[in-house]
PDB file of C-alpha atoms in Angstrom:
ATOM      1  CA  UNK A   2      53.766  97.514 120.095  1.00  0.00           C
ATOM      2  CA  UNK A   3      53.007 100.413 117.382  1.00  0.00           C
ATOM      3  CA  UNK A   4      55.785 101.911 116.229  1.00  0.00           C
ATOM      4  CA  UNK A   5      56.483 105.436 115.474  1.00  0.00           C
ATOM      5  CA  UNK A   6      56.969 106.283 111.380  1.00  0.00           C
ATOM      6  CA  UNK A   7      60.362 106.980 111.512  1.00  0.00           C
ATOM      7  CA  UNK A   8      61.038 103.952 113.376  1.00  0.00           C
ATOM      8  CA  UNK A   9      59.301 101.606 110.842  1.00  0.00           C
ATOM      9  CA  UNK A  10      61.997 102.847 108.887  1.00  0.00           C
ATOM     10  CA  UNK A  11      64.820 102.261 111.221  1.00  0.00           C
ATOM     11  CA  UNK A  12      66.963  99.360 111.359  1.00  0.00           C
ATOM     12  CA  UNK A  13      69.750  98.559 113.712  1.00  0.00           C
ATOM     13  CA  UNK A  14      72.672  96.376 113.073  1.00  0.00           C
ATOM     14  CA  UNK A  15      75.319  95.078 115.350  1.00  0.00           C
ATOM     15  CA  UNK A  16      78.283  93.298 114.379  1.00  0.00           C
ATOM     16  CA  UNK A  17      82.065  93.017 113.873  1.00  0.00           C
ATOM     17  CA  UNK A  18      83.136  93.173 110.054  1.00  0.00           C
ATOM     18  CA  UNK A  19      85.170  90.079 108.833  1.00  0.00           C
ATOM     19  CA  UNK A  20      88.179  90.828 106.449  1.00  0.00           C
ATOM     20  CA  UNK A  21      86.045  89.049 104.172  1.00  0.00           C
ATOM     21  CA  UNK A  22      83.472  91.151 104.213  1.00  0.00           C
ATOM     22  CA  UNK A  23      86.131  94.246 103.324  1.00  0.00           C
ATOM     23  CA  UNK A  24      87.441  92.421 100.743  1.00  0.00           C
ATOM     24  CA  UNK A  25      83.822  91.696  99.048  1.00  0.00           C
ATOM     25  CA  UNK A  26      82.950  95.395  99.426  1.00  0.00           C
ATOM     26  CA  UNK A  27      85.995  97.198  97.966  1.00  0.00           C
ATOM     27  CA  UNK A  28      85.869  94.474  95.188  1.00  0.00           C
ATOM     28  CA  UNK A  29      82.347  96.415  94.494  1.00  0.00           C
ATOM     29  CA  UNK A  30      83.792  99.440  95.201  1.00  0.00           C
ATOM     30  CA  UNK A  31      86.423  99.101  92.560  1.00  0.00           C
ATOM     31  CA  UNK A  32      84.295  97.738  89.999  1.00  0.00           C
ATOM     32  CA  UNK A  33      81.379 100.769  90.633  1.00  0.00           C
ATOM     33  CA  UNK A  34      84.195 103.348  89.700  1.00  0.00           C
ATOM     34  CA  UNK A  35      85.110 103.985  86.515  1.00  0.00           C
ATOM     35  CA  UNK A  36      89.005 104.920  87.987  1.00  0.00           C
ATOM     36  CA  UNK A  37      88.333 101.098  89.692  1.00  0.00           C
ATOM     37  CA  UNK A  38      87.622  99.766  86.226  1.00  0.00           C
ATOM     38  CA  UNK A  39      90.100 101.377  84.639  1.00  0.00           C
ATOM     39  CA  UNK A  40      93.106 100.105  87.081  1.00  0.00           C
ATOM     40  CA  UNK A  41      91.803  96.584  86.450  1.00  0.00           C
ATOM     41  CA  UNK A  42      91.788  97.198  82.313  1.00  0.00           C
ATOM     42  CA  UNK A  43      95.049  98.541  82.547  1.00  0.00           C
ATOM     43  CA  UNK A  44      96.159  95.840  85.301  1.00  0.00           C
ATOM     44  CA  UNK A  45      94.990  92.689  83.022  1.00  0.00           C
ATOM     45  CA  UNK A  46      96.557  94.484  79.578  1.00  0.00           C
ATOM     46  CA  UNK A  47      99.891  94.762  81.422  1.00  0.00           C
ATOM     47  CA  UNK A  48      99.634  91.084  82.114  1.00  0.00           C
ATOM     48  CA  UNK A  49      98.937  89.546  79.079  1.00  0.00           C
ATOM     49  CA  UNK A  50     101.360  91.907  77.360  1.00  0.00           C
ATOM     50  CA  UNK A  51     103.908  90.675  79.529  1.00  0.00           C
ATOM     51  CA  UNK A  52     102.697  87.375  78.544  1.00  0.00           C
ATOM     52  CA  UNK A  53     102.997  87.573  75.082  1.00  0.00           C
ATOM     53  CA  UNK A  54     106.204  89.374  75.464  1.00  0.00           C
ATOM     54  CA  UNK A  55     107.541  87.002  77.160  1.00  0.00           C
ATOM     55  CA  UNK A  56     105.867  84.198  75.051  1.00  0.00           C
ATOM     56  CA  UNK A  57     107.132  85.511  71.501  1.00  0.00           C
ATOM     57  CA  UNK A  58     111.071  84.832  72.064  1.00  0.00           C
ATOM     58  CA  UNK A  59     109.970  81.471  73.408  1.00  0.00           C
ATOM     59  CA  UNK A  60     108.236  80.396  69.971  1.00  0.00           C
ATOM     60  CA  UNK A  61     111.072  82.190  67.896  1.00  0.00           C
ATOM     61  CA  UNK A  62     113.757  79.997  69.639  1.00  0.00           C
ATOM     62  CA  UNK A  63     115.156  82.258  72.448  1.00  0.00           C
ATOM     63  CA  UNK A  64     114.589  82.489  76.012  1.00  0.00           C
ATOM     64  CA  UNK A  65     113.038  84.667  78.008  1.00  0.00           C
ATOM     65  CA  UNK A  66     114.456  87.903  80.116  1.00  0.00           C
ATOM     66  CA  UNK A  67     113.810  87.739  84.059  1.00  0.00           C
ATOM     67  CA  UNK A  68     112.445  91.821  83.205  1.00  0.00           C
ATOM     68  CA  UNK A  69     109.925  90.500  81.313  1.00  0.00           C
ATOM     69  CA  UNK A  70     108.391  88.668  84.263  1.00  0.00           C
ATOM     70  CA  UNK A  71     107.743  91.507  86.287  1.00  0.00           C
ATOM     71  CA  UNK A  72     105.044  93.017  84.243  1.00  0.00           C
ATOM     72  CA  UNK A  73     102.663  90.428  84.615  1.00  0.00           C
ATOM     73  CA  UNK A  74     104.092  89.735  88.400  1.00  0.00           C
ATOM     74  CA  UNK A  75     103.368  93.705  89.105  1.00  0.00           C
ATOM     75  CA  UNK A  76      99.582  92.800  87.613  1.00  0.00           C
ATOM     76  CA  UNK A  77      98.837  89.981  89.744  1.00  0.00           C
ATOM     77  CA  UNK A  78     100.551  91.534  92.415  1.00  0.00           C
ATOM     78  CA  UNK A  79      97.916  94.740  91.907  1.00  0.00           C
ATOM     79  CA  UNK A  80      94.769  92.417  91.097  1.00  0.00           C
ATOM     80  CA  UNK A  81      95.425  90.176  93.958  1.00  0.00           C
ATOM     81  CA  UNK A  82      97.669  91.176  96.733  1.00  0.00           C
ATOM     82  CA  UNK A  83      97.112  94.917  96.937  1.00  0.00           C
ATOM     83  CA  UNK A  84      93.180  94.488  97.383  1.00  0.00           C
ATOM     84  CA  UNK A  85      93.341  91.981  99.944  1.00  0.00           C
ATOM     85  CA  UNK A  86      96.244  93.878 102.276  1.00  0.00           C
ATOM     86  CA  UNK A  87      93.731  97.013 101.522  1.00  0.00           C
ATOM     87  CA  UNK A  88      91.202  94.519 103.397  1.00  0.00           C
ATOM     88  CA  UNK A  89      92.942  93.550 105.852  1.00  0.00           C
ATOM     89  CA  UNK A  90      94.492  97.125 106.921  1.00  0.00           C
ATOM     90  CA  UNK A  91      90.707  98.275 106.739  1.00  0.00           C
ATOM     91  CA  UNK A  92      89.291  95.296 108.944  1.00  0.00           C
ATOM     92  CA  UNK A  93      92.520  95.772 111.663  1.00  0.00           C
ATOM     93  CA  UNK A  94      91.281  99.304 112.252  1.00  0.00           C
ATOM     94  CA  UNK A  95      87.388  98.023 112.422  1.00  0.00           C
ATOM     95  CA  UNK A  96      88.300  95.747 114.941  1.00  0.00           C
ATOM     96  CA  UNK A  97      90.463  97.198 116.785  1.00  0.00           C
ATOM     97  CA  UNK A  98      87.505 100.153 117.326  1.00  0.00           C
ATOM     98  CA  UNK A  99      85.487  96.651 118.253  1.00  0.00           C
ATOM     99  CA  UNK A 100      81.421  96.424 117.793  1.00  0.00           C
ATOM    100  CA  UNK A 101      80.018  98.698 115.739  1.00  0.00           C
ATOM    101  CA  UNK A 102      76.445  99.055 116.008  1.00  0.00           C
ATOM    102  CA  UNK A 103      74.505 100.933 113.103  1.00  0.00           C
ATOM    103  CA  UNK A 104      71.153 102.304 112.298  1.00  0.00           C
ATOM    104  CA  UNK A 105      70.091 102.973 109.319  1.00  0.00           C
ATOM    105  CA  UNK A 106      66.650 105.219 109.210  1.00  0.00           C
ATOM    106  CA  UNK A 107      65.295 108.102 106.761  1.00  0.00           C
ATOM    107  CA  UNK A 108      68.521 110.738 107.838  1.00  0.00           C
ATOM    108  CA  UNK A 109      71.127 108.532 106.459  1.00  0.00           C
ATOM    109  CA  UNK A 110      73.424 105.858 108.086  1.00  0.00           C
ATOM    110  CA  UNK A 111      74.942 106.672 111.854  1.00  0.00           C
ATOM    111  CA  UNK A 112      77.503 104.022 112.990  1.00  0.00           C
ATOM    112  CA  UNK A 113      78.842 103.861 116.363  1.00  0.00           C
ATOM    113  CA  UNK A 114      81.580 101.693 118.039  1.00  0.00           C
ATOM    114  CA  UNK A 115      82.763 100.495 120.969  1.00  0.00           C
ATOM    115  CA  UNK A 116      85.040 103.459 121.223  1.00  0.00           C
ATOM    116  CA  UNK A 117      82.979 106.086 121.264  1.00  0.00           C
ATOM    117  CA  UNK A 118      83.698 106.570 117.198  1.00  0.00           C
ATOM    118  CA  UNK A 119      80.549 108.029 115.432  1.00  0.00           C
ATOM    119  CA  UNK A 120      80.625 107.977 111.741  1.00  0.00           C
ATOM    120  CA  UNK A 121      77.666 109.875 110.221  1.00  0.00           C
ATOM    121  CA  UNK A 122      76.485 109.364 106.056  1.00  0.00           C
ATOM    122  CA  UNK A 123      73.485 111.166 104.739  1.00  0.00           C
ATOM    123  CA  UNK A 124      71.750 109.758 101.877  1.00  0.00           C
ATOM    124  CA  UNK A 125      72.970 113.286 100.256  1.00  0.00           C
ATOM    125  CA  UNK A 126      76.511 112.161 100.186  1.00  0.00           C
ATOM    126  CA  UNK A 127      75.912 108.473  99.184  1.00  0.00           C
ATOM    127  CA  UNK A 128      74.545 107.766  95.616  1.00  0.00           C
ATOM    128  CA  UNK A 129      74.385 103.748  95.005  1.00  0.00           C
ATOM    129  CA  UNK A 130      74.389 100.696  96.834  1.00  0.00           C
ATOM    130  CA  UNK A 131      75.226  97.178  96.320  1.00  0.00           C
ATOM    131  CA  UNK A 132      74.129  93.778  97.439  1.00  0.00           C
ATOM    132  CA  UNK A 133      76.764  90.956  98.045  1.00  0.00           C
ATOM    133  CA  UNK A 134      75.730  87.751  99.481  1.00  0.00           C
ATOM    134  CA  UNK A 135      77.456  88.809 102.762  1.00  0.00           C
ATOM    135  CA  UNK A 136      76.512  92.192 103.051  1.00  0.00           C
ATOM    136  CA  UNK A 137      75.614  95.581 101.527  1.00  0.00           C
ATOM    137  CA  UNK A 138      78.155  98.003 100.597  1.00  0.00           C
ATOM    138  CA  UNK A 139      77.446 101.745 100.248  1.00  0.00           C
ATOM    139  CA  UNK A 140      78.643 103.462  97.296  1.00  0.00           C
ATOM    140  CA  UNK A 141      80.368 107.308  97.950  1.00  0.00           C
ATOM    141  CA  UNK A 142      82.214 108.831  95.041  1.00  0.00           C
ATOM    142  CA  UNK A 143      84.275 111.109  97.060  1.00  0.00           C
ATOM    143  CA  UNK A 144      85.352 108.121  99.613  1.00  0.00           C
ATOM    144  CA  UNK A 145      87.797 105.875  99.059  1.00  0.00           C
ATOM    145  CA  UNK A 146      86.288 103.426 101.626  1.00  0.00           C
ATOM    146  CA  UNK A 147      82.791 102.116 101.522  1.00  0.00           C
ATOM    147  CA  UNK A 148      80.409 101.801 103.492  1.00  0.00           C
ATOM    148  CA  UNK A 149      80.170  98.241 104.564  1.00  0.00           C
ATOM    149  CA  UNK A 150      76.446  96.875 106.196  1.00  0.00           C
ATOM    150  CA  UNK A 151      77.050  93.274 107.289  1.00  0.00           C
ATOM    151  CA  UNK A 152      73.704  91.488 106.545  1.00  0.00           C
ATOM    152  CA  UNK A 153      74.668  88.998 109.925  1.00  0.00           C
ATOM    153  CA  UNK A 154      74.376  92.637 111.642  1.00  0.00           C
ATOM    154  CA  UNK A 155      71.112  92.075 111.731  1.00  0.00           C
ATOM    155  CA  UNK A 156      69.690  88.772 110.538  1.00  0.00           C
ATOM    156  CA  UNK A 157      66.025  89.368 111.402  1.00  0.00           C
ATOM    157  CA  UNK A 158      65.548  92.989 109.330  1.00  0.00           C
ATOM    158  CA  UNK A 159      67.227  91.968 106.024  1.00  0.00           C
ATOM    159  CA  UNK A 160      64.581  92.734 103.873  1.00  0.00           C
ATOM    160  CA  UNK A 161      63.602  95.685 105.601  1.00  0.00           C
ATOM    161  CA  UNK A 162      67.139  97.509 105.341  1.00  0.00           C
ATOM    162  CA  UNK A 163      67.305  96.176 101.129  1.00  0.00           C
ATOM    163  CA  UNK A 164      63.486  98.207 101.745  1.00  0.00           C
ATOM    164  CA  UNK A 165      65.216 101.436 103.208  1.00  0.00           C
ATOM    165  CA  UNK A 166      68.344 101.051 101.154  1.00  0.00           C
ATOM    166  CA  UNK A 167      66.256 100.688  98.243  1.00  0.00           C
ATOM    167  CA  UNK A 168      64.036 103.611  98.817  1.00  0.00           C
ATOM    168  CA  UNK A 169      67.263 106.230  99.271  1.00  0.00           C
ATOM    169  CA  UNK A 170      69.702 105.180  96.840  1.00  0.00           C
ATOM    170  CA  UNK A 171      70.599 103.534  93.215  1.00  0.00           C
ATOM    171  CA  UNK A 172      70.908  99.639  93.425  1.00  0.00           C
ATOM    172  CA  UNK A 173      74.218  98.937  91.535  1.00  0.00           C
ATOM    173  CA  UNK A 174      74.958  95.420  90.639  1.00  0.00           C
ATOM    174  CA  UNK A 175      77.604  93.600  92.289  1.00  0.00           C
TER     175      UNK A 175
END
C-alpha cells in the first residue's frame, strides 16, 4: 500500500507510561537544564559539606551534632526522594487518564488518551530531544514536564520516529 508523504512521516504509538519511564525522563530533563544542573551542584556541595562538617569534630576528638546530619539528609533527600515522588505523582495522573495513543508526524506531537485528553506540541515549542534506552523524552524549556515517547509504544517504527525526531529537533545526550 503507497503511502501518502505526510504519512511516511507519521508514526503512531500506543502505550501506558511506567513510573520508570517518568523517572528516566525527568532525570534527562533535569540534567538538559542548566537550573536542573545547578540544583544537583548545589544538592551534592551541601552533602559533602555536611560531610566534612560533620567529619572534622570527629578527627579533632569530639562528636558530632544531630544538626549537622540534616544537610547531607536534605541532599539525598532532594537527589533521591524528591525525583522519584515527582515520578510517581506524574505517572498516577498518566494512568489514571489510561492509554495514550500518540502520533508523531511533520506538525509536531498530538497525544490523545483514553479520556478524551488531547495534548498538542509543535516542533516550534520543543527544541531538543533525548534518547534513553526506554524511551525518548522531549525537551521544552518553558515546561516543567517532558514529553515522554515510550519506545514499547511502538516497537515496530523505532527507527523511523529517532528518523522524524531527528529531522525536527536537537539530539541532546542522555
Amino acid at each position: 500500500m503507497a503511502m501518502a508523504d505526510g504519512e511516511a512521516d507519521s508514526v503512531e504509538l500506543a502505550y501506558v507510561a511506567t513510573a520508570r519511564e517518568f523517572r528516566e525522563a525527568f532525570r534527562v530533563h533535569a540534567s538538559a537544564s542548566a537550573a536542573g544542573r545547578l540544583a544537583r551542584r548545589l544538592l551534592l556541595g551541601s552533602a559533602g559539606l555536611g560531610v566534612l562538617v560533620g567529619a572534622v569534630p570527629l578527627f579533632l576528638g569530639g562528636t558530632v551534632r544531630p544538626l549537622v546530619l540534616a544537610m547531607p539528609g536534605a541532599a539525598l533527600l532532594g537527589l533521591v526522594v524528591l525525583p522519584w515522588l515527582q515520578a510517581r505523582y506524574f505517572h498516577r495522573r498518566a494512568a489514571a487518564r489510561g492509554e495514550h495513543r500518540t502520533v508523531v508526524d511533520w506538525w509536531g506531537v498530538t497525544v490523545t488518551t483514553d479520556r478524551g485528553t488531547d495534548t498538542m506540541t509543535r516542533w516550534a515549542e520543543v527544541n531538543r530531544c533525548a534518547e534513553t534506552p526506554r524511551a525518548f523524552v522531549l525537551l521544552d524549556p518553558a515546561s516543567p514536564v517532558p514529553v515522554l515517547l515510550p519506545k514499547r509504544g511502538a516497537p515496530a517504527d523505532v527507527a523511523r520516529l529517532r528518523s522524524v525526531l531527528d529531522r525536527n529537533l536537537t539530539r541532546h545526550r542522555a
